[in-house]
PDB file of C-alpha atoms in Angstrom:
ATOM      1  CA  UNK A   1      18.479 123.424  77.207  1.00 47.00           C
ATOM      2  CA  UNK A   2      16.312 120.015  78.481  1.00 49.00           C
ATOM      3  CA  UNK A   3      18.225 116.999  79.138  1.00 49.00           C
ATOM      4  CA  UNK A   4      17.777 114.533  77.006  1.00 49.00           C
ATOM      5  CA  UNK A   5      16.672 112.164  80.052  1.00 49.00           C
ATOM      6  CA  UNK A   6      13.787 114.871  79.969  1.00 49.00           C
ATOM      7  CA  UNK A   7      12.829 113.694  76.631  1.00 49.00           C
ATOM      8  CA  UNK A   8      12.041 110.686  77.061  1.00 48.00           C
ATOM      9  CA  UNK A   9      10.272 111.121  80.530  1.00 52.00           C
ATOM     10  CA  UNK A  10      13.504 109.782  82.558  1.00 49.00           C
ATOM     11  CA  UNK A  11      14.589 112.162  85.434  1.00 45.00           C
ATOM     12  CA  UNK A  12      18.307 112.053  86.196  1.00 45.00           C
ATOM     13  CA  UNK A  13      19.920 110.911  89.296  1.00 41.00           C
ATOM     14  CA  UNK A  14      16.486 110.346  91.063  1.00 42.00           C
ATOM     15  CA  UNK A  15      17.333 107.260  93.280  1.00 42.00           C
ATOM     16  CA  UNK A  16      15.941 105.024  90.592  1.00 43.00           C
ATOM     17  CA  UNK A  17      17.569 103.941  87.892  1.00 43.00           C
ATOM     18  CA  UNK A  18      15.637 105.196  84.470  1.00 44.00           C
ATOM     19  CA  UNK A  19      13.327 102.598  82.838  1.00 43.00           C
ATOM     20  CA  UNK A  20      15.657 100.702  80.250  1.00 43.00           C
ATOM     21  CA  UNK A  21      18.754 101.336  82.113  1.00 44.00           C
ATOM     22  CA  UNK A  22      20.864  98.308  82.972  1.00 44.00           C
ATOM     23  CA  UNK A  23      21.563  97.986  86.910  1.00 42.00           C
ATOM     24  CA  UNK A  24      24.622  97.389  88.143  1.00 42.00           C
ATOM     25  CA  UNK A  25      22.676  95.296  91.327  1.00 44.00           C
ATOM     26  CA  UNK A  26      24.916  91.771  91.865  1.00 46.00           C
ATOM     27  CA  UNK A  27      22.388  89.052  91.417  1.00 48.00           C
ATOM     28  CA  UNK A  28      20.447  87.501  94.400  1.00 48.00           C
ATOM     29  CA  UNK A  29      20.311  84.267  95.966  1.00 48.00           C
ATOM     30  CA  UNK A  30      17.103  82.501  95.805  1.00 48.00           C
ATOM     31  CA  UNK A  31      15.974  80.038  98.630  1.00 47.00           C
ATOM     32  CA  UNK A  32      16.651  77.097  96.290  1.00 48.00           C
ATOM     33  CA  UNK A  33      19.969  78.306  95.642  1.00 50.00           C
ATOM     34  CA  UNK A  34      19.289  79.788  92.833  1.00 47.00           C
ATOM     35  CA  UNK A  35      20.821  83.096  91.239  1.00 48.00           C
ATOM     36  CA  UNK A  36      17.957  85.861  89.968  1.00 47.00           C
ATOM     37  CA  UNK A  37      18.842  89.356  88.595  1.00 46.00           C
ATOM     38  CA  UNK A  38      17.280  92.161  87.622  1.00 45.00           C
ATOM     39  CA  UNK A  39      19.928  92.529  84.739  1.00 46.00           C
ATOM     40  CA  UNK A  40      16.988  90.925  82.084  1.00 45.00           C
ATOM     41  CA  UNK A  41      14.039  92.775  83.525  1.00 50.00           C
ATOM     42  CA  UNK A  42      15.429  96.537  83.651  1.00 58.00           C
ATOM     43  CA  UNK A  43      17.106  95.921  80.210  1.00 56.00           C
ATOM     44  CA  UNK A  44      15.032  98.099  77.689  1.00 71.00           C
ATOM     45  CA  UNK A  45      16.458  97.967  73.800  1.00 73.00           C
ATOM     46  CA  UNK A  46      13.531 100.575  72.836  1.00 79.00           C
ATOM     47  CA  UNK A  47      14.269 102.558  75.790  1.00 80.00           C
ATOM     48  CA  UNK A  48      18.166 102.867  75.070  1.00 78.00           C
ATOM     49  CA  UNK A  49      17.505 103.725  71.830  1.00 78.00           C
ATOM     50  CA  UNK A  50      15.460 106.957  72.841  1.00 83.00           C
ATOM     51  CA  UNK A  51      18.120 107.850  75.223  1.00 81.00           C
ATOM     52  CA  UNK A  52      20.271 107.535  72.062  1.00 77.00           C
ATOM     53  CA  UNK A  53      18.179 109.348  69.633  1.00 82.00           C
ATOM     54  CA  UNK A  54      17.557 112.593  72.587  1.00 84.00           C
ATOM     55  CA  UNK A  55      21.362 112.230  73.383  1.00 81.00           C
ATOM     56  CA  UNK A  56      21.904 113.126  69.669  1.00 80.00           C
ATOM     57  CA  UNK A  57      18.867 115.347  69.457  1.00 84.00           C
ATOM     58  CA  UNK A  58      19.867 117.591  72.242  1.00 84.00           C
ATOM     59  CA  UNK A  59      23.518 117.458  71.967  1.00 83.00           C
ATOM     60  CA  UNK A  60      25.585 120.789  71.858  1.00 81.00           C
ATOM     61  CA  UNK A  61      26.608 121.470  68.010  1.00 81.00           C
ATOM     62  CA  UNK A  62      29.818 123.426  68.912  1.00 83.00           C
ATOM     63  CA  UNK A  63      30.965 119.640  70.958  1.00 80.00           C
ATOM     64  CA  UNK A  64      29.086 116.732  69.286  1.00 79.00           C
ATOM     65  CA  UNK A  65      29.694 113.957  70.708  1.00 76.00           C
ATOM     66  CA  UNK A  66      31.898 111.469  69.643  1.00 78.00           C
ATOM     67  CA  UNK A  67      30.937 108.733  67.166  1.00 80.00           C
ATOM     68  CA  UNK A  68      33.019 105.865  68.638  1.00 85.00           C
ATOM     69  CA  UNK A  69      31.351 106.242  72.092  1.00 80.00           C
ATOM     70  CA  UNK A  70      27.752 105.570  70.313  1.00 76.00           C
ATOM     71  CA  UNK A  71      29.374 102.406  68.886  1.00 84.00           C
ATOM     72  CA  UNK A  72      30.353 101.475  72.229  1.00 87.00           C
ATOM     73  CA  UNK A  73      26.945 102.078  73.848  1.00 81.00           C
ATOM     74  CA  UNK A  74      25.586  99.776  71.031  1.00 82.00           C
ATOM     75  CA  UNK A  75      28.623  97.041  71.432  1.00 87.00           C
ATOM     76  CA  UNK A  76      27.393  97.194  75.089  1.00 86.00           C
ATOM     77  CA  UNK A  77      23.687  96.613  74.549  1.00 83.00           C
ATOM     78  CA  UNK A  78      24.151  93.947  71.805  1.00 86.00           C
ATOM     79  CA  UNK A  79      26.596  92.148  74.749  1.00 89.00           C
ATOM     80  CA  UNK A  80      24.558  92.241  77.646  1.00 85.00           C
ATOM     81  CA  UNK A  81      21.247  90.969  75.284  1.00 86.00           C
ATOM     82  CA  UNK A  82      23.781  87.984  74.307  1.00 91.00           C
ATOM     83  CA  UNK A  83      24.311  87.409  77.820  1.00 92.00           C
ATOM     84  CA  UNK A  84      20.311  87.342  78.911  1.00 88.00           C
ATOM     85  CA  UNK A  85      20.110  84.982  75.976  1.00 92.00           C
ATOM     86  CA  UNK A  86      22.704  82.424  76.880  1.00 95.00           C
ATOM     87  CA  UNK A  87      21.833  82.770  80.754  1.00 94.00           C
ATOM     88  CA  UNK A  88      18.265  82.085  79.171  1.00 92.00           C
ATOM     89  CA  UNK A  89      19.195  78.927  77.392  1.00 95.00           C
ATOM     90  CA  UNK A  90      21.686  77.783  80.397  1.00 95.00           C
ATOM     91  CA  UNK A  91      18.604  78.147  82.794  1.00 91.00           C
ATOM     92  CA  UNK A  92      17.057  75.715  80.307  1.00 91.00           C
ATOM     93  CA  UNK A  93      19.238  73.262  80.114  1.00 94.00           C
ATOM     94  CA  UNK A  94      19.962  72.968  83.325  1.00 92.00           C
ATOM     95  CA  UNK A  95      16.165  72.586  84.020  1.00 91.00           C
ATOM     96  CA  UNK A  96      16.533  70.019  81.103  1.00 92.00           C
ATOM     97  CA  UNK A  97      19.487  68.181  82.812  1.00 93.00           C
ATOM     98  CA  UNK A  98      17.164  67.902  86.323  1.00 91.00           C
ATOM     99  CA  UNK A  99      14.442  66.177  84.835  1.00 92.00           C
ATOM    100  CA  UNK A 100      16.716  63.630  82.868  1.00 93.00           C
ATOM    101  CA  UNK A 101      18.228  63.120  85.989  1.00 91.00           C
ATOM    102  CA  UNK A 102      14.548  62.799  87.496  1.00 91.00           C
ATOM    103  CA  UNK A 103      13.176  60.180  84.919  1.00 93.00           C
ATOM    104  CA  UNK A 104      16.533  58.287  86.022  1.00 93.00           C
ATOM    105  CA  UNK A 105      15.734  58.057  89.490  1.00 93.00           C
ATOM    106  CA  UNK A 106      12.332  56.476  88.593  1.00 94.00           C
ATOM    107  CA  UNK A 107      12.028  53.308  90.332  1.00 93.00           C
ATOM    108  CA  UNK A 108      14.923  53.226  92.665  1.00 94.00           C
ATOM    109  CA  UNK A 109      15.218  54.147  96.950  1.00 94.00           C
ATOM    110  CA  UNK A 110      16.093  57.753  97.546  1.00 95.00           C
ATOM    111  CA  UNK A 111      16.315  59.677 100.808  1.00 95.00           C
ATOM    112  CA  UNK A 112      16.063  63.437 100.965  1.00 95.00           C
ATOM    113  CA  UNK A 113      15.467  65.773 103.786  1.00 94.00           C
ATOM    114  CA  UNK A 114      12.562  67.538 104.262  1.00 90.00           C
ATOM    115  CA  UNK A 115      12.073  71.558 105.511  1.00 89.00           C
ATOM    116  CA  UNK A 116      12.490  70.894 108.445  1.00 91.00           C
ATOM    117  CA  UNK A 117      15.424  68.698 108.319  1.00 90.00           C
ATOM    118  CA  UNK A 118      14.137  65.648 108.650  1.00 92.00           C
ATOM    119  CA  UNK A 119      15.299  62.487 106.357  1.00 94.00           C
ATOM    120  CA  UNK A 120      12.580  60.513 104.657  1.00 94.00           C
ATOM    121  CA  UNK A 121      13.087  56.955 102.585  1.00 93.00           C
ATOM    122  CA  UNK A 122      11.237  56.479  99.973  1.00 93.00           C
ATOM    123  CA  UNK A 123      11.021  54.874  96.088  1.00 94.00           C
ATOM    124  CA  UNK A 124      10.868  57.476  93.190  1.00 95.00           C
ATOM    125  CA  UNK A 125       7.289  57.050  91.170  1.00 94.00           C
ATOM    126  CA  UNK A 126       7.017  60.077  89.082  1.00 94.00           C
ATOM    127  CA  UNK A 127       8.797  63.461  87.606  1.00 95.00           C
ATOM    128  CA  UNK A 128       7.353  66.801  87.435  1.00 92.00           C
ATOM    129  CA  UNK A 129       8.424  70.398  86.389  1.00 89.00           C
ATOM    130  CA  UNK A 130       6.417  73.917  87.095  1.00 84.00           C
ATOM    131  CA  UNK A 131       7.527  77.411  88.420  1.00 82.00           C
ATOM    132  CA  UNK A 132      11.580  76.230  86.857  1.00 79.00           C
ATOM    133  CA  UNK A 133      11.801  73.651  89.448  1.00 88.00           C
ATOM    134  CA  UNK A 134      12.105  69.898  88.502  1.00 91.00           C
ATOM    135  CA  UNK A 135      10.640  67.723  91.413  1.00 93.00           C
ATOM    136  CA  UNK A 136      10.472  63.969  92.260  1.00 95.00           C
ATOM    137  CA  UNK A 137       7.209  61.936  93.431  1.00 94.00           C
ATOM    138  CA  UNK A 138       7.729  59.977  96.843  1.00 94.00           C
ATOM    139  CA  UNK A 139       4.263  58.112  97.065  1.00 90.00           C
ATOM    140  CA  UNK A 140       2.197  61.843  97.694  1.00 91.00           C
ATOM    141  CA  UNK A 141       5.215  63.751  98.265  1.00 92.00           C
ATOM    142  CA  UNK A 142       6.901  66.198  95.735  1.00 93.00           C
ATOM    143  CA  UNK A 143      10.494  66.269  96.697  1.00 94.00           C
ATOM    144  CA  UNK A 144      13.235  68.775  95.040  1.00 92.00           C
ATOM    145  CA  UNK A 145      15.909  67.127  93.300  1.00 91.00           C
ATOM    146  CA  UNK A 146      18.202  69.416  95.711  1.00 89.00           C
ATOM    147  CA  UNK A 147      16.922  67.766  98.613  1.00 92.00           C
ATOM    148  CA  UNK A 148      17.983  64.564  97.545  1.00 94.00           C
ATOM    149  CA  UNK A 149      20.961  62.775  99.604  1.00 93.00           C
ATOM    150  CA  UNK A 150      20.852  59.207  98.367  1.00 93.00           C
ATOM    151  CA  UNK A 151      20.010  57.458  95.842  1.00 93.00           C
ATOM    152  CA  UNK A 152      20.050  53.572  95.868  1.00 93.00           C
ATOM    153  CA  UNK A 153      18.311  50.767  94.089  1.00 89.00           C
ATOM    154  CA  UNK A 154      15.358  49.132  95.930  1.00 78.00           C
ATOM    155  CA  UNK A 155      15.860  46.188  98.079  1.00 74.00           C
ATOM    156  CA  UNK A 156      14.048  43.040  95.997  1.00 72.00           C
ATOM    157  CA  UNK A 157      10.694  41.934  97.952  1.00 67.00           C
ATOM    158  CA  UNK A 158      11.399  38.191  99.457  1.00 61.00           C
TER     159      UNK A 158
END
């Protein structure tokens, strides 16, 4: 009898986890700090559902399977595709939250530290997004908003 991983061009216990098939790897930290996983990317709806149809296709007649454990496989997929989408929209408004707090600091005396650990001094001019990070303009300088360790208003000219 072919396994039903056969069918749909999946080989079993390979070292690899089959195209569609959630990983259980914890997510990583990202130099900024940030979390990333693989959960999203590996995530295949079509691809679970041909593991579902060739689990059904090539099941034994004498055993079927149980019904309630394909509900649960479903209950599980439709859960972890809620989860992408509300770590989606969290990622967003978080990003969304940075830049309001960006367009705030317009105007006023910050100091941040640089990559190589050096503090810098200097007034906030502009606020810019790209690649999911929210930066601050400092004259020519892009700063991250997590670099940032003071925030003051400017000192009046005389």
């Amino acid at each position: 009898m072919t396994s039903p991983l056969a069918a749909v061009g999946a080989t079993p216990f390979a070292g690899t986890p089959a195209t569609g098939v959630v990983s259980s790897t914890p997510p990583t930290a990202g130099t900024d700090g940030s979390t990333t996983s693989s959960m999203s990317a590996s995530l295949d709806p079509q691809a679970f559902l041909q593991l579902l149809v060739a689990q059904l296709k090539y099941q034994d007649p004498s055993s079927p399977v149980d019904t309630s454990t394909f509900m649960q496989q479903t209950a599980t997929l439709s859960q972890v595709q809620t989860m992408n989408t509300m770590s989606d929209s969290l990622t967003s408004l978080i990003q969304m939250s940075q830049m309001q707090a960006g367009t705030e600091m317009i105007g006023k005396s910050i100091t941040y530290t640089d990559s190589a650990g050096t503090a810098h001094t200097g007034v906030v001019s502009g606020v810019s997004t790209g690649a999911g990070k929210v930066t601050v303009q400092v004259g020519n300088v892009p700063v991250a908003i997590g670099s940032i360790t003071t925030i003051t208003n400017p000192t009046p000219a005389a």
